[in-house]
Tab-separated table of C-alpha atoms in Angstrom:
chain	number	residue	atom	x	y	z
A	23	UNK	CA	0.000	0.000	0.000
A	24	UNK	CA	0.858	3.545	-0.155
A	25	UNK	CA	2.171	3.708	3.545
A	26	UNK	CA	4.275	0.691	2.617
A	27	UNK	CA	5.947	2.163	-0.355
A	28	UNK	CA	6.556	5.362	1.339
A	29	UNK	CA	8.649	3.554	4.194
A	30	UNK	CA	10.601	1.812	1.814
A	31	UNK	CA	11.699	4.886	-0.122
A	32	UNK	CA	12.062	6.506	3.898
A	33	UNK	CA	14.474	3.560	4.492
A	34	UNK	CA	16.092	3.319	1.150
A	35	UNK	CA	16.986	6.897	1.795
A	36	UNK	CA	17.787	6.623	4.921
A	37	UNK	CA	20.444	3.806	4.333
A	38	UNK	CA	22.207	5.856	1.288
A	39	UNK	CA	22.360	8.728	4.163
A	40	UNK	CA	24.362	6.418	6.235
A	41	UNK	CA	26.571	5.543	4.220
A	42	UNK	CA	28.025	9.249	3.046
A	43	UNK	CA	26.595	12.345	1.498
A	44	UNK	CA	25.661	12.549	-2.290
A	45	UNK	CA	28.123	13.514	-4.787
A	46	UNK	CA	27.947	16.843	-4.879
A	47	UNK	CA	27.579	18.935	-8.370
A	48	UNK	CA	30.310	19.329	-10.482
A	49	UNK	CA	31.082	22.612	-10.811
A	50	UNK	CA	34.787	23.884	-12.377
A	51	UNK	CA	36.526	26.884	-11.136
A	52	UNK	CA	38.363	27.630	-14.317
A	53	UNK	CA	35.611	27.468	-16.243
A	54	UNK	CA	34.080	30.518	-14.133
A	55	UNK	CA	34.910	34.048	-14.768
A	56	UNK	CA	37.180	35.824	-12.794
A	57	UNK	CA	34.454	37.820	-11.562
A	58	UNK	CA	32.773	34.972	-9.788
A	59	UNK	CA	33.541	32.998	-6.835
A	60	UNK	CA	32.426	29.534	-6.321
A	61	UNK	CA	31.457	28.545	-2.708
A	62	UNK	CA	30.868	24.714	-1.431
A	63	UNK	CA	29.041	23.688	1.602
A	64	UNK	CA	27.074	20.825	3.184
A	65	UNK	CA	23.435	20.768	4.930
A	66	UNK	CA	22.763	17.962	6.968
A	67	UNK	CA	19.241	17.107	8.457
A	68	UNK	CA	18.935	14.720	11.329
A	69	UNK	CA	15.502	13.186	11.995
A	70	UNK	CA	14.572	12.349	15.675
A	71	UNK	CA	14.871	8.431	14.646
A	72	UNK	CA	18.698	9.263	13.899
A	73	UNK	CA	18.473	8.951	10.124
A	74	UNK	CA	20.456	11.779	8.690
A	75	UNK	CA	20.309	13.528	5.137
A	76	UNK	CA	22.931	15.672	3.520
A	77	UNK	CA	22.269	17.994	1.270
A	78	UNK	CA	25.376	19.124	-0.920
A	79	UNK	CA	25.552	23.052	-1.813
A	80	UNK	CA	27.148	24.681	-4.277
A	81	UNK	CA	26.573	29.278	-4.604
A	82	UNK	CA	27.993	31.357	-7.598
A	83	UNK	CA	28.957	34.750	-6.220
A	84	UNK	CA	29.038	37.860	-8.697
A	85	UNK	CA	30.973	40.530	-7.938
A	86	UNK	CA	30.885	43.831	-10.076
A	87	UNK	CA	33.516	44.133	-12.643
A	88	UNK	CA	34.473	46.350	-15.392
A	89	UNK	CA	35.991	45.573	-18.494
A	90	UNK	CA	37.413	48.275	-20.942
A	91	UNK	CA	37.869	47.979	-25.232
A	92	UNK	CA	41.508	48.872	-24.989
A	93	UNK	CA	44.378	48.551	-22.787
A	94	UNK	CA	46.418	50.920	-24.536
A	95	UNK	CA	44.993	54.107	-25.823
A	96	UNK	CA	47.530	55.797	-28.459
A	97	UNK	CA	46.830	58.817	-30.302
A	98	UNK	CA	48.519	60.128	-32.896
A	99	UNK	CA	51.362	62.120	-33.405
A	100	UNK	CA	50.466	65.636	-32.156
A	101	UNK	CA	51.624	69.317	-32.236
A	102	UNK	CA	51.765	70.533	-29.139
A	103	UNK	CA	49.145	73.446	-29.489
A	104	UNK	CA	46.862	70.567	-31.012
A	105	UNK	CA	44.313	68.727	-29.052
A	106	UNK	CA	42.534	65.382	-29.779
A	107	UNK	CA	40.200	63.698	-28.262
A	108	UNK	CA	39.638	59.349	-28.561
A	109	UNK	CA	36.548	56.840	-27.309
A	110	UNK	CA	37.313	54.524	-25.035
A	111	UNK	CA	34.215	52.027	-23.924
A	112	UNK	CA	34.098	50.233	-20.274
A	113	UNK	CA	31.359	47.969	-19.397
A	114	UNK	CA	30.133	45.693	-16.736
A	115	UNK	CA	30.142	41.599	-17.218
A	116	UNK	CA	28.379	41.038	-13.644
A	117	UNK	CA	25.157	40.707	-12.647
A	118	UNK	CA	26.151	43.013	-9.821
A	119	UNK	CA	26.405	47.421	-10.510
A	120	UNK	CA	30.365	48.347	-10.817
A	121	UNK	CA	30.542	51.488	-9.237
A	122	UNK	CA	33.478	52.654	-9.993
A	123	UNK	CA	35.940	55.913	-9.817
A	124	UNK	CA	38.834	56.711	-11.783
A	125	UNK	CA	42.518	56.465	-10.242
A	126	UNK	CA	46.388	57.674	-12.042
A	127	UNK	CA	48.788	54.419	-11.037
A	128	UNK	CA	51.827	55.763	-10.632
A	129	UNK	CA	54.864	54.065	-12.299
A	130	UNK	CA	57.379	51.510	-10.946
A	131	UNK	CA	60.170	50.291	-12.552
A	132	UNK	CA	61.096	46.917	-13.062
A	133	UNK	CA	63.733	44.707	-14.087
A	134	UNK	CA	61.255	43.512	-16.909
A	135	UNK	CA	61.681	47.406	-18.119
A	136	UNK	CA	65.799	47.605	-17.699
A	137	UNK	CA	65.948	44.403	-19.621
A	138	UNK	CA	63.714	45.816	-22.583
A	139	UNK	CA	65.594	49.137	-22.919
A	140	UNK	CA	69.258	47.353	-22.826
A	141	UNK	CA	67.693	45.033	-25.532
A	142	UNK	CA	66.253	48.304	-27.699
A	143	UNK	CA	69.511	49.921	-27.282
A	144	UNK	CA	71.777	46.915	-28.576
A	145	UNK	CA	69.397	46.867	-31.482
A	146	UNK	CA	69.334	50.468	-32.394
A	147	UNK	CA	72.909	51.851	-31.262
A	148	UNK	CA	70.507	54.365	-29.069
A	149	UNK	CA	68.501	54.438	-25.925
A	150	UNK	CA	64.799	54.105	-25.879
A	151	UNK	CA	63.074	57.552	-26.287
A	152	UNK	CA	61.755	58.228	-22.527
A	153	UNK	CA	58.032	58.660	-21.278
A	154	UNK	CA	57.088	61.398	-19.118
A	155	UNK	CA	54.243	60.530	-16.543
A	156	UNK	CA	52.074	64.095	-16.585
A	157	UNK	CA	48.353	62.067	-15.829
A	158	UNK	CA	46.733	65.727	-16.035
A	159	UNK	CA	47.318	65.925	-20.056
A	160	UNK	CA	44.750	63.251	-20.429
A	161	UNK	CA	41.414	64.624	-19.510
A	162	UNK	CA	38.437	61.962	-18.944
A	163	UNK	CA	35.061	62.991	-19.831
A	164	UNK	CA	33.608	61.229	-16.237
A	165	UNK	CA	35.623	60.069	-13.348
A	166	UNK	CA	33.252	58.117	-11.297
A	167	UNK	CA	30.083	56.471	-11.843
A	168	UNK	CA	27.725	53.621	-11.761
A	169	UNK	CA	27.729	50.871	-14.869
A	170	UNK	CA	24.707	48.942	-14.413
A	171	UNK	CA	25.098	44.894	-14.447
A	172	UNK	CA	24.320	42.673	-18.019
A	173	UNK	CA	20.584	42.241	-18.316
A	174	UNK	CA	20.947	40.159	-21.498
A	175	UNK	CA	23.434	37.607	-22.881
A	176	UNK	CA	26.155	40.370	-23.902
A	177	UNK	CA	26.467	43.597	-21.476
A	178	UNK	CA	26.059	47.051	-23.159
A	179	UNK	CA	29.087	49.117	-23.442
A	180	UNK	CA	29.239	52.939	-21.951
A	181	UNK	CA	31.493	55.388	-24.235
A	182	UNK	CA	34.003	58.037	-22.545
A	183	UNK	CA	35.803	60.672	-24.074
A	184	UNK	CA	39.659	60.850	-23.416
A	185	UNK	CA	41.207	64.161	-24.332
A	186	UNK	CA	44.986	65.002	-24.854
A	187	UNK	CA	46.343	68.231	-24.808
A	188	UNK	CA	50.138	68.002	-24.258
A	189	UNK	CA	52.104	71.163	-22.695
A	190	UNK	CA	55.048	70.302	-24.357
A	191	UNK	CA	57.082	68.183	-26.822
A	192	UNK	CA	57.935	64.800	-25.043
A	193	UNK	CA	56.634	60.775	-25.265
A	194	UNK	CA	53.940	61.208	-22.469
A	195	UNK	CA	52.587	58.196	-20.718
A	196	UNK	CA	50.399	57.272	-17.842
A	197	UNK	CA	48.232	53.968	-16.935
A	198	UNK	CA	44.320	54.661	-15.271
A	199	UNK	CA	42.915	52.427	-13.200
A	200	UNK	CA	39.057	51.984	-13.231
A	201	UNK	CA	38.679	50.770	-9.503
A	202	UNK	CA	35.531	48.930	-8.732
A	203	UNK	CA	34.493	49.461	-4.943
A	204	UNK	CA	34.723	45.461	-3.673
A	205	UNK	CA	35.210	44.357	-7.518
A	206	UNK	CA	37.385	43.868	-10.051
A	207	UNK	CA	39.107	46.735	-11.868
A	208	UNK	CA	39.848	47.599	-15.753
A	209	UNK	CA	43.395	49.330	-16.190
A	210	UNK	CA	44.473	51.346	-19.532
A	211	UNK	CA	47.500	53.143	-20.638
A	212	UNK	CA	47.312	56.513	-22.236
A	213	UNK	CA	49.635	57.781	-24.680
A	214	UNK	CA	51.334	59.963	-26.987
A	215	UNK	CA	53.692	61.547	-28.987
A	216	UNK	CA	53.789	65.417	-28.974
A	217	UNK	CA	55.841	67.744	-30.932
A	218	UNK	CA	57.147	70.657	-32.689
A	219	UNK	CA	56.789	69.509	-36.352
A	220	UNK	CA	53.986	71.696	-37.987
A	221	UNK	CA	53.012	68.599	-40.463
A	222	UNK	CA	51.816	67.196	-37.151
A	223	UNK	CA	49.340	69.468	-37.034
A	224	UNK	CA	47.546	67.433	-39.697
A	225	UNK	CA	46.435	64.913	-36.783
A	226	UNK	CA	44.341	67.653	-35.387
A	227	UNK	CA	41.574	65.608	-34.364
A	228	UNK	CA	39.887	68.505	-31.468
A	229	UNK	CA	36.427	68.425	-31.147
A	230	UNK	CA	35.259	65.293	-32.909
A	231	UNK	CA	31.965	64.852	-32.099
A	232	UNK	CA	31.066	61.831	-30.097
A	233	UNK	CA	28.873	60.695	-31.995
A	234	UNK	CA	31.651	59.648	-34.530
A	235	UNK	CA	32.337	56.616	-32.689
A	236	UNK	CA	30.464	53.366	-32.491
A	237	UNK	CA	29.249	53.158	-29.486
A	238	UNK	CA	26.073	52.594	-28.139
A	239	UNK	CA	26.091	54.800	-24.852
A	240	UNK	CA	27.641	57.759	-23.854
A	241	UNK	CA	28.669	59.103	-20.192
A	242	UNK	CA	28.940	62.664	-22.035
């Protein structure tokens, strides 16, 4: 009868809980984004006849990230009384809001660095040229804000406008972070050449509007 069948399953159960948990869900870490965390756990239930069930459990935790469309912005060659201005798209992978503010990272040396300037200067009989780090020549249209998390199956990228405007001739260089309050940042470096040479003023790309670019939000 039905009482019958339903202590059998009872006991049935009851004698796999004995013997160990059930294997839990397979679940692998490299396969997750680095803006996830995987956490394991175990709920056991103990019924007043001393049968005991475990539960296996497995959480995905998003935390907010941002991701940018370049690592290294370059513009052009420039005069120095020129001014240009590039796109540069961030968006947010999560299912969590980035909120986010913008930071200068100051530069450290490394022996990574000494090694690549001995080898440039072996090959071309002549040190590498120098980069000056001057983070105010590189203007960002917004430096804080709030990307909201994907809603679909791709997130939706949010357009900022990076202006140069160099003071003087020099290789100018400096990396941004996008910092991500409790999430994971997006870093970029910024660069240029500025000079004298009055053909450079041909790359006189000032006040391009935004909408020249392809992207499909802007923070301007």
């Amino acid at each position: 009868d039905a009482a019958s069948e339903a202590g059998s399953r009872h006991s049935r159960t009851s004698r796999r809980s004995r013997a160990g948990a059930a294997p839990e869900p397979e679940v692998d870490p490299g396969a997750l984004p680095d803006h996830q965390d995987q956490h394991r756990g175990l709920l056991r239930v103990t019924f007043g006849d001393g049968t005991a069930w475990a539960f296996p459990l497995v959480g995905i935790v998003h935390r907010p990230a941002l991701e940018a469309s370049e690592h290294a912005l370059t513009f052009p060659r420039t005069h120095v009384d020129a001014a240009q201005s590039l796109p540069l798209a961030i968006w947010n992978p999560s299912r969590a809001p980035a909120v986010w503010r913008l930071e200068h990272i100051a530069p450290k040396r490394t022996a990574a660095d000494d090694l690549r300037d001995r080898t440039v200067t072996r090959i071309t009989g002549k040190p590498p040229k120098p980069s000056r780090d001057e983070p105010g020549i590189f203007e960002f249209a917004t430096t804080a804000g709030t990307v909201p998390p994907m809603a679909g199956r791709a997130p939706e990228p949010v357009q900022i406008m990076v202006r140069c405007k160099p003071s003087e001739p020099g290789h100018y260089k400096s990396r941004f972070r996008f910092a991500v309050a409790h999430g994971k940042a997006a870093e970029v470096d910024v660069e240029v050449d500025a000079t004298l040479d009055e053909e450079d003023d041909f790359y006189h790309l000032t006040e391009r509007h935004k909408d020249d670019f392809m992207y499909t939000k802007s923070l301007l």
